[in-house]
mmCIF file of N, CA and C in Angstrom:
data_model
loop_
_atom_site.group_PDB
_atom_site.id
_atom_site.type_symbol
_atom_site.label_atom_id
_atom_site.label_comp_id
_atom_site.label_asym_id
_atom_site.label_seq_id
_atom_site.Cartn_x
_atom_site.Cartn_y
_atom_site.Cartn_z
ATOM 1 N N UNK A 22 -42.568 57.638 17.577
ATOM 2 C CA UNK A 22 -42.582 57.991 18.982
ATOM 3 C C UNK A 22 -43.034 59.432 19.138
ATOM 4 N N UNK A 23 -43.692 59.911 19.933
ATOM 5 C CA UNK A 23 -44.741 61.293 20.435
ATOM 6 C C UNK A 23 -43.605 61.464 21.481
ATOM 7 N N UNK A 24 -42.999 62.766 21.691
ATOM 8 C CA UNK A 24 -42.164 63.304 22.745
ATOM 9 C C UNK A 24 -43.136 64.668 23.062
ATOM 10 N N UNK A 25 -42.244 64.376 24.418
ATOM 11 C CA UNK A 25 -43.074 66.229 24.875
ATOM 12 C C UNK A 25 -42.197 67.286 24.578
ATOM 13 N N UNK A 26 -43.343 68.510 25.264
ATOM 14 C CA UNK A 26 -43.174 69.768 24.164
ATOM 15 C C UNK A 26 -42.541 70.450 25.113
ATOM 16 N N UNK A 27 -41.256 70.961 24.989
ATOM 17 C CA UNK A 27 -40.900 72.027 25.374
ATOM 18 C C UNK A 27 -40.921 73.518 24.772
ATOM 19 N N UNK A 28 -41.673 74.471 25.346
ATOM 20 C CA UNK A 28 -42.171 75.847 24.534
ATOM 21 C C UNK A 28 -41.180 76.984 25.011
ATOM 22 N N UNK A 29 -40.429 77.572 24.223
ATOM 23 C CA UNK A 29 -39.540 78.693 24.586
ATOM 24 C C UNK A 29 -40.493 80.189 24.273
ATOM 25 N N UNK A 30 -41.158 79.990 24.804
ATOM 26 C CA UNK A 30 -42.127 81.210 24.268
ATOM 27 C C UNK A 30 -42.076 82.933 24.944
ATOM 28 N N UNK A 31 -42.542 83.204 24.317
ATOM 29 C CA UNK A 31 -42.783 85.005 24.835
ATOM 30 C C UNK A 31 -43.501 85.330 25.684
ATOM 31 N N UNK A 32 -43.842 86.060 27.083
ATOM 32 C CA UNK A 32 -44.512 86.318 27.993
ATOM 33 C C UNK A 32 -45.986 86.764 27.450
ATOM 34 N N UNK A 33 -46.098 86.885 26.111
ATOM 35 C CA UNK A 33 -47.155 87.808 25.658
ATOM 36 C C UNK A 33 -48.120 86.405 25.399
ATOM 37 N N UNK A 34 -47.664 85.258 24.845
ATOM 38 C CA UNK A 34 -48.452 84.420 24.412
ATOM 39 C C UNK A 34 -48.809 83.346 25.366
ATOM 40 N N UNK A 35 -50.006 82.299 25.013
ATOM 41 C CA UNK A 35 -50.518 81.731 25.958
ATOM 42 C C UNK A 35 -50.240 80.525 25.658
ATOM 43 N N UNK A 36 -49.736 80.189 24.520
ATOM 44 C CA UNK A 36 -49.268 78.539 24.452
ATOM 45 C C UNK A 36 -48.800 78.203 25.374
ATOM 46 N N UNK A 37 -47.550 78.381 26.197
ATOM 47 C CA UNK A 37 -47.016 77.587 26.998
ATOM 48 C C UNK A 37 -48.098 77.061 28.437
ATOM 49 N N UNK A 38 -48.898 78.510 28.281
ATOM 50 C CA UNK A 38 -49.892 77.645 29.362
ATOM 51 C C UNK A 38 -50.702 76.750 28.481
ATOM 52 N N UNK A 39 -51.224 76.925 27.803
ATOM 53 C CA UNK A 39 -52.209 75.546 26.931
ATOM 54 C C UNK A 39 -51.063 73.862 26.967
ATOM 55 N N UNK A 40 -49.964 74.425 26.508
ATOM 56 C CA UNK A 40 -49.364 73.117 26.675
ATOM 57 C C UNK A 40 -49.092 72.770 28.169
ATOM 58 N N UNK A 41 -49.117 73.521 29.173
ATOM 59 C CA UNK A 41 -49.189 72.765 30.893
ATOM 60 C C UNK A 41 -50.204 72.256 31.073
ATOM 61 N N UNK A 42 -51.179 73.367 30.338
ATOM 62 C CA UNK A 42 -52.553 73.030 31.400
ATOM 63 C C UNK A 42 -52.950 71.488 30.228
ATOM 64 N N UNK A 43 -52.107 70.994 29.476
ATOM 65 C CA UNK A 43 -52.847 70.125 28.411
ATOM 66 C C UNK A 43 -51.836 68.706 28.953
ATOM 67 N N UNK A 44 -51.283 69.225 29.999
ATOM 68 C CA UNK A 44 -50.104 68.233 30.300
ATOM 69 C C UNK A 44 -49.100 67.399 28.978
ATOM 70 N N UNK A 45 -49.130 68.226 28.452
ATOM 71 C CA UNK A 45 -48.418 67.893 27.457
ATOM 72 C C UNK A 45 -46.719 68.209 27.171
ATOM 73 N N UNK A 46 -46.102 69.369 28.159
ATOM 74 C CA UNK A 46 -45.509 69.792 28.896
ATOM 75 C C UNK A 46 -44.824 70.514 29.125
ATOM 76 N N UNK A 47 -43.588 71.629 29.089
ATOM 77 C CA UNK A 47 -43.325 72.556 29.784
ATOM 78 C C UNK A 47 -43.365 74.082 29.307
ATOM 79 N N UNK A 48 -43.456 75.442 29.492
ATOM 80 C CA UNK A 48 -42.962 76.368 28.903
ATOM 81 C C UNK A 48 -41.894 77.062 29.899
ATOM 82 N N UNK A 49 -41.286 77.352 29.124
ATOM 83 C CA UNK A 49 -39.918 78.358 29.734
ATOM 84 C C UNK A 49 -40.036 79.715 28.922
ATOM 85 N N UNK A 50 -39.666 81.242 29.305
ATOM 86 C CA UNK A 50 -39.445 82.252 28.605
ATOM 87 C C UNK A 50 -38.416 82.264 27.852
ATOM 88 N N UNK A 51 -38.546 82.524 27.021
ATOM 89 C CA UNK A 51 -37.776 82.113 25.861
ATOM 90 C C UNK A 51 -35.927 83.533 26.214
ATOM 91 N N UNK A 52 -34.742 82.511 26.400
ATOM 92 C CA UNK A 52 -33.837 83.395 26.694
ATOM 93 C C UNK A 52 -33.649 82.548 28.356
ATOM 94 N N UNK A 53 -34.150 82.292 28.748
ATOM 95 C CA UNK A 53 -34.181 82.300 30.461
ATOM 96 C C UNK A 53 -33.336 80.629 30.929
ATOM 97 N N UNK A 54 -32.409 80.354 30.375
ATOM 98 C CA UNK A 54 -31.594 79.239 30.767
ATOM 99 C C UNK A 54 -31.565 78.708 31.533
ATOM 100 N N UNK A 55 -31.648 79.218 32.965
ATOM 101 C CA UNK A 55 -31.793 78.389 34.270
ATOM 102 C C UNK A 55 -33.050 77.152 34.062
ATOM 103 N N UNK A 56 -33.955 78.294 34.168
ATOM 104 C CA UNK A 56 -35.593 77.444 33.436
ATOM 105 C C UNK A 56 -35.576 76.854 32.576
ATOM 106 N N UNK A 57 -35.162 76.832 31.848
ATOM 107 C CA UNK A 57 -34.867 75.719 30.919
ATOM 108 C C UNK A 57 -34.185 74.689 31.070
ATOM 109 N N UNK A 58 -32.960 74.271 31.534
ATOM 110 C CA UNK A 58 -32.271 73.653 32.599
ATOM 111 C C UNK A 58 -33.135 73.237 33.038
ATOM 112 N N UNK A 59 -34.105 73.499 34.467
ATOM 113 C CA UNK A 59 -34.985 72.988 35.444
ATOM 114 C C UNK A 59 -35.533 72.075 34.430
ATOM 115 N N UNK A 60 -36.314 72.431 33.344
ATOM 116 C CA UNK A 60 -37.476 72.063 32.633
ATOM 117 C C UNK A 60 -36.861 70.457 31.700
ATOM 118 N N UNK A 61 -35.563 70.841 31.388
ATOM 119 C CA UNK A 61 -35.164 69.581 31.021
ATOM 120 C C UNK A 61 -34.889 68.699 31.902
ATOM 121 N N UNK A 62 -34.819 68.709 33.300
ATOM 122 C CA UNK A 62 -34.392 68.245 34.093
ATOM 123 C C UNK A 62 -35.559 67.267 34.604
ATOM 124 N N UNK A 63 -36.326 67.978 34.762
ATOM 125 C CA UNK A 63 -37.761 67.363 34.916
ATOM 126 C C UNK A 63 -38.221 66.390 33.918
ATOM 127 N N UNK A 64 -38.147 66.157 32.805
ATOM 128 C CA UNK A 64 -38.300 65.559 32.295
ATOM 129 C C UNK A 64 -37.800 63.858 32.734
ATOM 130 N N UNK A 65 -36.643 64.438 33.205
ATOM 131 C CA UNK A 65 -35.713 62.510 33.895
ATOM 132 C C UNK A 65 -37.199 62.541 34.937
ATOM 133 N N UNK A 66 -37.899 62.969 35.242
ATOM 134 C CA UNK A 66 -38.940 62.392 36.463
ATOM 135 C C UNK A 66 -40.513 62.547 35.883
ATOM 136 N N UNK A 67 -40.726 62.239 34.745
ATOM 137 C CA UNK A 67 -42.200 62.162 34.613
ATOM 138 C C UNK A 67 -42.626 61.298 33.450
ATOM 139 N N UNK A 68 -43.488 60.641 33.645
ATOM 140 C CA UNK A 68 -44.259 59.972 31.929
ATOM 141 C C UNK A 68 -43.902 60.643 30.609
ATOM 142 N N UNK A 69 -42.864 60.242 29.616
ATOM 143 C CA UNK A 69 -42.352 60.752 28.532
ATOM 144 C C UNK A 69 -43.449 60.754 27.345
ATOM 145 N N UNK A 70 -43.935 59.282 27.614
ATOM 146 C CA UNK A 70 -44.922 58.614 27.059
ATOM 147 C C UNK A 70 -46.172 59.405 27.048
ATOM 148 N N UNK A 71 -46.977 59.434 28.186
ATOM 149 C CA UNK A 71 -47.981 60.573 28.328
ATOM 150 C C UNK A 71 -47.918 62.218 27.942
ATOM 151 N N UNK A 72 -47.126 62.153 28.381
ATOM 152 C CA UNK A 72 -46.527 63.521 28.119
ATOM 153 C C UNK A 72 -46.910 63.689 26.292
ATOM 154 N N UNK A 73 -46.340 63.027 25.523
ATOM 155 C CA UNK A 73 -46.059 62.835 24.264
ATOM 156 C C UNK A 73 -47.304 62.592 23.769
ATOM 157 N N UNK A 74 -48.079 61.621 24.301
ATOM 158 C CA UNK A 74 -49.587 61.044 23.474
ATOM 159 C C UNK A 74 -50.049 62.655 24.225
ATOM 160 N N UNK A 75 -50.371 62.986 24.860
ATOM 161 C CA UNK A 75 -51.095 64.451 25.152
ATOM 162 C C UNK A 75 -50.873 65.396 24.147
ATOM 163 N N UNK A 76 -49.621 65.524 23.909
ATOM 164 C CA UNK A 76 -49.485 66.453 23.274
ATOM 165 C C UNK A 76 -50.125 66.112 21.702
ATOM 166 N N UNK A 77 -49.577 65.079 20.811
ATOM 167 C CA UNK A 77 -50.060 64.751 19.916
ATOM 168 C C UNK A 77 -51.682 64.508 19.974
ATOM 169 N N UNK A 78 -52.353 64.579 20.782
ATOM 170 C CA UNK A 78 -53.679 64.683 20.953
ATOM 171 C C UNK A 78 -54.257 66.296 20.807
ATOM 172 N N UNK A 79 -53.300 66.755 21.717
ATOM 173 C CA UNK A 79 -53.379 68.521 21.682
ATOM 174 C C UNK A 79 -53.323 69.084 20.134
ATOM 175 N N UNK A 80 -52.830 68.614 19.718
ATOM 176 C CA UNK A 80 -52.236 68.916 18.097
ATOM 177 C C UNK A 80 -53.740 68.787 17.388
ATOM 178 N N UNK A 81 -54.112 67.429 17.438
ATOM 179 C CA UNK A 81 -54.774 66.673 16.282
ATOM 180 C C UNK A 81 -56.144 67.199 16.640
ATOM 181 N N UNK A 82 -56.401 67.676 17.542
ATOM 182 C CA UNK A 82 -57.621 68.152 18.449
ATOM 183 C C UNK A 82 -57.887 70.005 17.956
ATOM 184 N N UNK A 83 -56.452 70.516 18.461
ATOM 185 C CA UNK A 83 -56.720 72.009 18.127
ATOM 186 C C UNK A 83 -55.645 72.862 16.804
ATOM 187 N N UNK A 84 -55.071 72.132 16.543
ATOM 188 C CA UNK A 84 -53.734 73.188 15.395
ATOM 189 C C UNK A 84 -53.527 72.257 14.438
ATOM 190 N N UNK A 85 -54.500 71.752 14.032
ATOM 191 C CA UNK A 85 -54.390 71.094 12.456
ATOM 192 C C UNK A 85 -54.617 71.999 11.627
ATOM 193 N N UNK A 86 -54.203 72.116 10.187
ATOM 194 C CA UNK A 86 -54.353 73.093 9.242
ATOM 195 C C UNK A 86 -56.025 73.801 9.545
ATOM 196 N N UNK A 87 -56.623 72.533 9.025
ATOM 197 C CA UNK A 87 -58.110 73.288 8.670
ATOM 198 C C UNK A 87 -58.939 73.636 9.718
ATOM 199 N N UNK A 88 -58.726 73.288 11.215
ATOM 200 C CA UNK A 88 -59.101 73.918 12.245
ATOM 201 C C UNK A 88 -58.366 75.417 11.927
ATOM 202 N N UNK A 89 -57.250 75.766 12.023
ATOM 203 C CA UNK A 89 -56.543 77.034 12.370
ATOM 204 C C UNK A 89 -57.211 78.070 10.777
ATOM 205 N N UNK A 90 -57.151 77.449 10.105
ATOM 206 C CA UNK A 90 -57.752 77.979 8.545
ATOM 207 C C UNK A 90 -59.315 78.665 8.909
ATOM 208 N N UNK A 91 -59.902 77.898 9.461
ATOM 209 C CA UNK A 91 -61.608 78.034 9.840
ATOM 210 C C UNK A 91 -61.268 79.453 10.729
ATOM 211 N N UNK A 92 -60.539 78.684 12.298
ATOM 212 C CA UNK A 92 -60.262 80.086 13.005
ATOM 213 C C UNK A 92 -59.911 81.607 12.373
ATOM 214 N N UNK A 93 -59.261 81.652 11.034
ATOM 215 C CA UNK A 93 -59.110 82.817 11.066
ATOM 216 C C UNK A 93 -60.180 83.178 10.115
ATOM 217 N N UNK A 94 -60.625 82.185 9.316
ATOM 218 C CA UNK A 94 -61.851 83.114 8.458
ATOM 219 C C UNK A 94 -62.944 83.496 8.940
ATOM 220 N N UNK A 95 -62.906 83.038 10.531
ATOM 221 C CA UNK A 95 -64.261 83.327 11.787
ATOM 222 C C UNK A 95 -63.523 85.248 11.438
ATOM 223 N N UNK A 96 -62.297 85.672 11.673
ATOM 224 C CA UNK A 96 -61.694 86.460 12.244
ATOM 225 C C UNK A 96 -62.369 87.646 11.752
ATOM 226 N N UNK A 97 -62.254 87.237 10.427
ATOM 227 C CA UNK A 97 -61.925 88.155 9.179
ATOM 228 C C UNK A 97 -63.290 88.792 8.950
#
C-alpha cells in the first residue's frame, strides 16, 4: 500500500512545496502542532489512494538513488 506524505520540514527547504504542488500531500513546519493536527485531519477528507500512487510516482520519477547521484556530480 502507497500512503501519503506528510513533510515536517524547515522553512528554508522546498520539499514540502514539491510534495503539494505533486499532490502527493501535506507540509507542516516542522515543531508547529496545530498544523499538523489540521494536516492529519485532512487526510479523513481526501483520496488516500491518490494521494499515495502520486507520491510513489514522485519518488520513482525524481529521488531515486541514481537520479540524485547524477544531480550532484552535475554539481561538482
Amino acid at each position: 500500500m502507497k500512503i501519503p506524505v506528510i513533510a515536517a520540514t524547515d522553512p528554508n527547504t522546498d520539499i514540502g512545496d514539491i510534495i503539494e504542488g505533486a499532490n502527493c500531500g501535506y507540509k507542516v513546519i516542522a515543531g508547529d502542532q496545530t498544523e499538523m493536527q489540521l494536516k492529519l485531519k485532512n487526510l479523513s477528507n481526501v483520496d488516500l489512494q491518490t494521494l499515495g500512487n502520486n507520491g510513489y510516482g514522485l519518488l520513482q520519477k525524481e529521488y531515486l538513488v541514481d537520479k540524485s547521484y547524477n544531480l550532484i556530480l552535475e554539481k561538482i
